Short mmCIF file of C-alpha atoms in Angstrom, two decimals:
data_model
loop_
_atom_site.label_atom_id
_atom_site.label_comp_id
_atom_site.label_asym_id
_atom_site.label_seq_id
_atom_site.Cartn_x
_atom_site.Cartn_y
_atom_site.Cartn_z
CA MET A 1422 -3.89 20.38 -10.30
CA SER A 1423 -4.46 17.18 -8.33
CA PHE A 1424 -1.71 14.55 -8.43
CA VAL A 1425 -4.17 11.77 -9.38
CA VAL A 1426 -7.10 12.47 -11.72
CA GLY A 1427 -9.76 10.30 -13.33
CA ARG A 1428 -12.37 11.79 -15.68
CA ASP A 1429 -15.54 10.02 -16.80
CA LEU A 1430 -13.93 6.59 -16.45
CA ARG A 1431 -15.95 3.70 -17.83
CA LYS A 1432 -15.18 0.00 -17.95
CA ARG A 1433 -17.41 -2.85 -19.10
CA PHE A 1434 -16.91 -6.58 -18.79
CA VAL A 1435 -18.73 -9.33 -20.65
CA THR A 1436 -19.51 -12.36 -18.50
CA ARG A 1437 -21.61 -15.47 -18.96
CA GLU A 1438 -24.67 -16.28 -16.87
CA ARG A 1439 -26.37 -19.66 -16.85
CA VAL A 1440 -30.00 -19.75 -18.03
CA GLY A 1441 -30.49 -23.49 -18.07
CA LEU A 1442 -28.73 -26.76 -17.49
CA PHE A 1443 -26.72 -26.50 -20.70
CA LYS A 1444 -27.26 -22.91 -21.78
CA SER A 1445 -25.71 -19.59 -20.89
CA ARG A 1446 -25.91 -16.09 -22.28
CA ALA A 1447 -23.63 -13.09 -22.42
CA LYS A 1448 -24.12 -10.40 -19.81
CA VAL A 1449 -22.55 -6.93 -19.92
CA VAL A 1450 -21.47 -5.55 -16.53
CA ASP A 1451 -20.69 -1.84 -16.16
CA ALA A 1452 -17.90 -1.99 -13.58
CA LEU A 1453 -17.26 1.76 -13.87
CA ASN A 1454 -20.00 4.02 -15.12
CA GLY A 1455 -18.59 7.53 -15.40
CA VAL A 1456 -16.27 7.86 -12.42
CA ASN A 1457 -14.69 11.24 -11.70
CA ILE A 1458 -12.02 11.19 -9.02
CA SER A 1459 -9.06 13.26 -7.88
CA ILE A 1460 -6.48 12.99 -5.10
CA ASP A 1461 -4.17 15.82 -4.08
CA ARG A 1462 -0.53 15.03 -3.40
CA GLY A 1463 0.06 13.69 0.12
CA ARG A 1464 -3.59 12.80 0.74
CA LEU A 1465 -5.21 9.43 1.48
CA LEU A 1466 -8.52 8.74 -0.26
CA SER A 1467 -10.48 5.62 0.64
CA LEU A 1468 -12.94 3.93 -1.70
CA VAL A 1469 -15.78 2.15 0.07
CA GLY A 1470 -18.75 0.29 -1.34
CA PRO A 1471 -20.29 -3.16 -1.77
CA ASN A 1472 -18.62 -6.02 -3.61
CA GLY A 1473 -18.74 -5.42 -7.35
CA ALA A 1474 -19.04 -1.65 -6.98
CA GLY A 1475 -15.92 -0.98 -9.07
CA LYS A 1476 -13.25 -0.38 -6.42
CA THR A 1477 -10.70 -2.92 -7.65
CA THR A 1478 -11.38 -2.03 -11.30
CA LEU A 1479 -10.50 1.60 -10.56
CA VAL A 1480 -7.34 0.55 -8.71
CA ARG A 1481 -6.26 -1.63 -11.63
CA ILE A 1482 -6.77 1.20 -14.13
CA PHE A 1483 -4.54 3.57 -12.14
CA ALA A 1484 -1.98 0.73 -11.82
CA THR A 1485 -2.01 0.37 -15.66
CA LEU A 1486 -3.24 -3.23 -15.37
CA LEU A 1487 -6.55 -2.43 -17.11
CA LEU A 1488 -7.39 -0.06 -19.93
CA PRO A 1489 -10.49 2.10 -19.49
CA ASP A 1490 -13.09 1.77 -22.25
CA GLU A 1491 -13.76 5.50 -22.03
CA GLY A 1492 -12.45 8.44 -20.07
CA GLU A 1493 -9.01 9.58 -18.97
CA ALA A 1494 -6.76 8.82 -15.99
CA TYR A 1495 -3.57 10.60 -14.97
CA VAL A 1496 -0.91 10.12 -12.30
CA GLY A 1497 1.48 13.03 -11.84
CA GLY A 1498 0.26 14.50 -15.12
CA LEU A 1499 1.05 11.27 -17.02
CA ASP A 1500 -1.65 9.43 -18.97
CA VAL A 1501 -2.05 5.87 -17.63
CA VAL A 1502 -2.63 4.64 -21.20
CA GLY A 1503 -0.24 6.69 -23.32
CA ASP A 1504 2.50 6.95 -20.66
CA ALA A 1505 1.99 3.59 -18.99
CA ASP A 1506 5.70 2.77 -18.58
CA ARG A 1507 6.41 6.11 -16.91
CA VAL A 1508 3.30 5.80 -14.70
CA ARG A 1509 4.49 2.41 -13.42
CA ARG A 1510 7.63 4.06 -12.07
CA LEU A 1511 5.44 6.35 -9.95
CA VAL A 1512 3.07 3.67 -8.67
CA GLY A 1513 3.30 1.04 -5.95
CA LEU A 1514 0.56 -1.61 -5.88
CA MET A 1515 -0.67 -4.06 -3.26
CA LEU A 1516 -3.61 -6.14 -4.51
CA TYR A 1517 -3.54 -9.21 -2.30
CA PRO A 1518 -1.60 -9.53 0.98
CA ASP A 1519 -0.33 -13.05 0.29
CA LYS A 1520 0.00 -13.22 -3.50
CA GLY A 1521 2.92 -12.75 -5.86
CA PHE A 1522 5.68 -14.24 -3.71
CA PHE A 1523 7.81 -17.37 -4.02
CA GLY A 1524 7.09 -19.61 -1.03
CA ARG A 1525 10.55 -21.15 -0.70
CA LEU A 1526 12.42 -17.87 -1.03
CA SER A 1527 13.00 -15.78 2.07
CA GLY A 1528 11.38 -12.41 2.58
CA LEU A 1529 14.72 -10.78 1.75
CA GLU A 1530 15.20 -12.84 -1.43
CA ASN A 1531 11.67 -12.06 -2.62
CA LEU A 1532 12.21 -8.32 -2.23
CA ILE A 1533 15.61 -8.45 -3.96
CA TYR A 1534 13.95 -10.25 -6.87
CA TYR A 1535 11.27 -7.56 -7.23
CA GLY A 1536 13.81 -4.78 -6.84
CA MET A 1537 15.79 -6.19 -9.75
CA LEU A 1538 12.60 -6.48 -11.81
CA TYR A 1539 12.21 -2.73 -11.34
CA GLY A 1540 15.69 -2.23 -12.78
CA LEU A 1541 17.74 -1.95 -9.59
CA GLY A 1542 21.19 -3.50 -9.61
CA ARG A 1543 21.64 -6.46 -7.26
CA ARG A 1544 23.54 -4.44 -4.64
CA GLU A 1545 20.99 -1.60 -4.70
CA ALA A 1546 18.07 -4.09 -4.63
CA HIS A 1547 19.66 -5.76 -1.59
CA ARG A 1548 20.09 -2.40 0.18
CA ARG A 1549 16.52 -1.35 -0.59
CA ALA A 1550 15.14 -4.72 0.53
CA GLU A 1551 16.94 -4.49 3.88
CA GLU A 1552 15.71 -0.93 4.36
CA LEU A 1553 12.10 -1.96 3.76
CA LEU A 1554 12.29 -5.07 5.95
CA LYS A 1555 13.31 -2.82 8.84
CA LEU A 1556 10.50 -0.39 8.00
CA VAL A 1557 7.80 -3.12 8.09
CA ASP A 1558 9.29 -4.80 11.18
CA LEU A 1559 10.33 -8.03 9.43
CA TRP A 1560 14.06 -7.70 9.93
CA GLU A 1561 14.30 -10.64 12.33
CA ALA A 1562 12.36 -12.81 9.87
CA ARG A 1563 14.24 -11.71 6.76
CA HIS A 1564 15.86 -15.13 6.17
CA ARG A 1565 12.73 -17.19 6.87
CA PRO A 1566 10.95 -18.74 3.84
CA PHE A 1567 7.87 -16.79 2.82
CA GLU A 1568 5.72 -19.92 3.20
CA GLU A 1569 6.41 -19.83 6.96
CA TYR A 1570 5.16 -16.27 7.38
CA SER A 1571 1.85 -15.58 9.11
CA MET A 1572 -0.84 -13.68 7.20
CA GLY A 1573 0.09 -10.48 9.03
CA MET A 1574 3.74 -10.91 8.09
CA LYS A 1575 2.81 -11.63 4.49
CA ALA A 1576 0.74 -8.44 4.39
CA ARG A 1577 3.66 -6.38 5.69
CA LEU A 1578 5.96 -7.97 3.11
CA GLY A 1579 3.34 -7.14 0.47
CA LEU A 1580 3.46 -3.52 1.56
CA ALA A 1581 7.26 -3.60 1.39
CA LYS A 1582 7.04 -4.98 -2.16
CA ALA A 1583 4.68 -2.14 -3.12
CA LEU A 1584 7.31 0.32 -1.88
CA ILE A 1585 10.33 -1.33 -3.52
CA ASN A 1586 10.46 1.23 -6.36
CA ASN A 1587 10.07 4.20 -3.98
CA PRO A 1588 6.70 5.19 -5.50
CA GLU A 1589 4.93 8.52 -5.25
CA PHE A 1590 1.45 6.99 -5.48
CA LEU A 1591 0.51 3.93 -3.44
CA LEU A 1592 -2.49 1.75 -4.36
CA LEU A 1593 -3.69 -0.49 -1.52
CA ASP A 1594 -6.61 -2.81 -2.30
CA GLU A 1595 -7.84 -4.34 0.97
CA PRO A 1596 -4.38 -4.65 2.53
CA THR A 1597 -5.67 -6.04 5.85
CA VAL A 1598 -8.17 -8.62 4.56
CA GLY A 1599 -7.88 -11.94 6.39
CA ILE A 1600 -5.37 -10.61 8.92
CA ASP A 1601 -5.73 -10.91 12.69
CA PRO A 1602 -6.39 -7.69 14.67
CA VAL A 1603 -2.77 -7.32 15.84
CA GLY A 1604 -1.41 -7.75 12.32
CA ALA A 1605 -4.02 -5.36 10.90
CA ARG A 1606 -3.03 -2.73 13.46
CA LYS A 1607 0.63 -3.00 12.43
CA VAL A 1608 -0.32 -2.53 8.78
CA ARG A 1609 -2.44 0.52 9.67
CA GLU A 1610 0.46 2.00 11.63
CA LEU A 1611 2.70 1.58 8.59
CA ILE A 1612 0.15 3.25 6.32
CA ARG A 1613 -0.27 6.09 8.81
CA GLY A 1614 3.50 6.60 8.81
CA LEU A 1615 3.65 6.69 5.00
CA LYS A 1616 0.85 9.24 4.99
CA ARG A 1617 2.75 11.44 7.47
CA GLU A 1618 5.73 11.34 5.12
CA GLY A 1619 3.59 12.75 2.29
CA MET A 1620 2.73 9.62 0.32
CA THR A 1621 -0.34 9.91 -1.94
CA ILE A 1622 -2.54 6.85 -1.29
CA LEU A 1623 -5.66 5.27 -2.78
CA PHE A 1624 -7.01 2.78 -0.24
CA THR A 1625 -9.90 0.31 -0.36
CA SER A 1626 -11.27 -1.67 2.56
CA HIS A 1627 -14.47 -3.21 3.88
CA ASN A 1628 -13.24 -2.40 7.39
CA LEU A 1629 -14.86 1.01 7.83
CA TYR A 1630 -13.24 1.48 11.24
CA GLU A 1631 -9.82 1.64 9.61
CA VAL A 1632 -11.18 3.72 6.73
CA GLU A 1633 -12.45 6.31 9.20
CA GLU A 1634 -9.20 6.19 11.15
CA LEU A 1635 -6.84 6.62 8.20
CA SER A 1636 -8.63 8.69 5.57
CA ASP A 1637 -8.39 12.33 4.65
CA GLU A 1638 -11.38 11.73 2.39
CA VAL A 1639 -13.79 8.87 1.70
CA ALA A 1640 -15.58 8.20 -1.58
CA LEU A 1641 -18.67 5.96 -1.60
CA ILE A 1642 -18.89 4.03 -4.86
CA VAL A 1643 -22.04 2.14 -5.85
CA GLY A 1644 -22.80 0.53 -9.19
CA GLY A 1645 -19.69 1.96 -10.78
CA ARG A 1646 -20.47 5.55 -9.73
CA ILE A 1647 -19.16 7.70 -6.90
CA VAL A 1648 -22.34 8.80 -5.12
CA ALA A 1649 -20.84 10.74 -2.20
CA ARG A 1650 -17.43 12.00 -1.13
CA GLY A 1651 -15.86 14.01 1.65
CA PRO A 1652 -13.86 13.86 4.90
CA PRO A 1653 -15.31 11.12 7.16
CA ASP A 1654 -17.25 13.50 9.44
CA ALA A 1655 -18.54 15.58 6.52
CA LEU A 1656 -19.52 12.44 4.62
CA LYS A 1657 -21.54 11.17 7.57
CA GLN A 1658 -23.42 14.46 7.70
CA LYS A 1659 -23.94 14.38 3.93
CA LEU A 1660 -25.49 10.93 4.34
CA GLY A 1661 -27.82 12.30 7.01
CA PHE A 1662 -25.97 11.19 10.12
CA GLU A 1663 -25.10 13.78 12.75
CA PRO A 1664 -23.40 13.59 16.16
CA VAL A 1665 -25.76 13.24 19.09
CA ALA A 1666 -25.36 15.11 22.39
CA VAL A 1667 -26.23 12.91 25.37
CA VAL A 1668 -26.70 13.81 29.03
CA ARG A 1669 -27.39 11.25 31.72
CA ALA A 1670 -28.83 12.81 34.88
CA VAL A 1671 -30.83 12.08 38.04
CA CYS A 1672 -34.01 14.15 38.25
CA GLY A 1673 -36.28 13.78 41.28
CA GLY A 1674 -34.66 10.51 42.23
CA GLU A 1675 -35.16 9.07 38.76
CA GLU A 1676 -32.38 8.56 36.24
CA ARG A 1677 -33.06 10.09 32.84
CA THR A 1678 -31.19 10.31 29.53
CA LEU A 1679 -31.54 13.47 27.47
CA SER A 1680 -30.33 13.64 23.87
CA LYS A 1681 -30.50 15.81 20.77
CA ASN A 1682 -28.70 16.05 17.46
CA GLY A 1683 -25.67 18.30 17.58
CA ASP A 1684 -22.15 18.68 18.91
CA GLY A 1685 -20.67 20.79 21.70
CA LYS A 1686 -23.29 23.56 21.58
CA ALA A 1687 -26.13 21.06 21.79
CA LEU A 1688 -24.39 19.32 24.69
CA ALA A 1689 -23.96 22.61 26.60
CA ALA A 1690 -27.65 23.39 26.08
CA LEU A 1691 -28.69 19.97 27.39
CA VAL A 1692 -26.49 20.30 30.48
CA ARG A 1693 -27.90 23.75 31.17
CA GLU A 1694 -31.44 22.42 30.76
CA ALA A 1695 -30.78 19.59 33.20
CA VAL A 1696 -29.18 21.86 35.81
CA GLU A 1697 -32.00 24.43 35.59
CA ALA A 1698 -34.48 21.60 36.14
CA GLY A 1699 -32.67 20.71 39.39
CA CYS A 1700 -31.14 17.51 38.04
CA GLU A 1701 -27.77 16.08 38.99
CA VAL A 1702 -25.72 15.49 35.86
CA LEU A 1703 -23.96 12.12 35.94
CA GLU A 1704 -22.45 12.04 32.47
CA ALA A 1705 -22.34 14.27 29.39
CA TYR A 1706 -20.81 13.41 26.04
CA VAL A 1707 -21.18 13.68 22.26
CA ARG A 1708 -21.74 10.37 20.49
CA GLU A 1709 -20.30 10.29 16.98
CA PRO A 1710 -22.07 7.92 14.60
CA PRO A 1711 -19.53 5.45 13.17
CA LEU A 1712 -18.91 5.67 9.44
CA GLU A 1713 -19.91 2.02 9.19
CA GLU A 1714 -23.43 2.79 10.41
CA ALA A 1715 -23.87 5.61 7.91
CA VAL A 1716 -22.58 3.59 4.95
CA VAL A 1717 -24.49 0.40 5.77
CA LYS A 1718 -27.80 2.24 6.17
CA THR A 1719 -27.18 4.25 3.01
CA LEU A 1720 -26.60 1.03 1.07
CA GLY A 1721 -29.83 -0.44 2.42
CA GLY A 1722 -28.46 -2.70 5.14
CA SER A 1723 -30.19 -3.27 8.44
#
């Protein structure tokens, strides 16, 4: 059985929309509309989709911050509704890179505070905080006030906070949003390391480069439904995007580019075709379509 399971999850919200200068009316939004999801232990699943697709709602349900209107969700065999307290001991959550900290407290003091909230004694919370500050490369800044941290440093401290209770399931909702490229790379390296150590991770991001780089599987969620799922390469093929074999050659003094859908076999056939035609091959490679291109076109972008 998978470590994380969601069956037919549904969640509705009632909002108000303006219909005139002084009038508004209730509007029901189906944030989740029958989501089925599973993650095996030690795997990283990424949720991708447009704003309002239901990604954060799903994360909050598994974190026990929201109750589903219908359906069931389990972490390690525990019901997120009926066993919420026990589920929280298994889960680490990072919702916003720079939220939930006290600005005038140091990074070390913030982590000690959260460790004690999780029931650790002060000495154990201090030990765990120091261990995590070394892990996320903030040891030298451990005594600096949080308000002086850069966005990248805040994100790494947010990841440390999510790990303070030594969770088995890590929920990361856009952990690199608003961070500079160097800071985002450091966060990705940390996530990659946690994955190597066997952490089970649910990850959301609008940065499809990092999704493709980190994920074991990707689930595309649209309108509260998961419409496609699979490893990044398999998902691209499922969405109708295949690798393209490309050969650049000089034929009769003229440079030409030959291409066809396919991988290594298609490339070998193109090279053979060019050589048999008396062409000089200058370059041969397989171009992989980026996941971003496949997702954007599937969602109707240009």
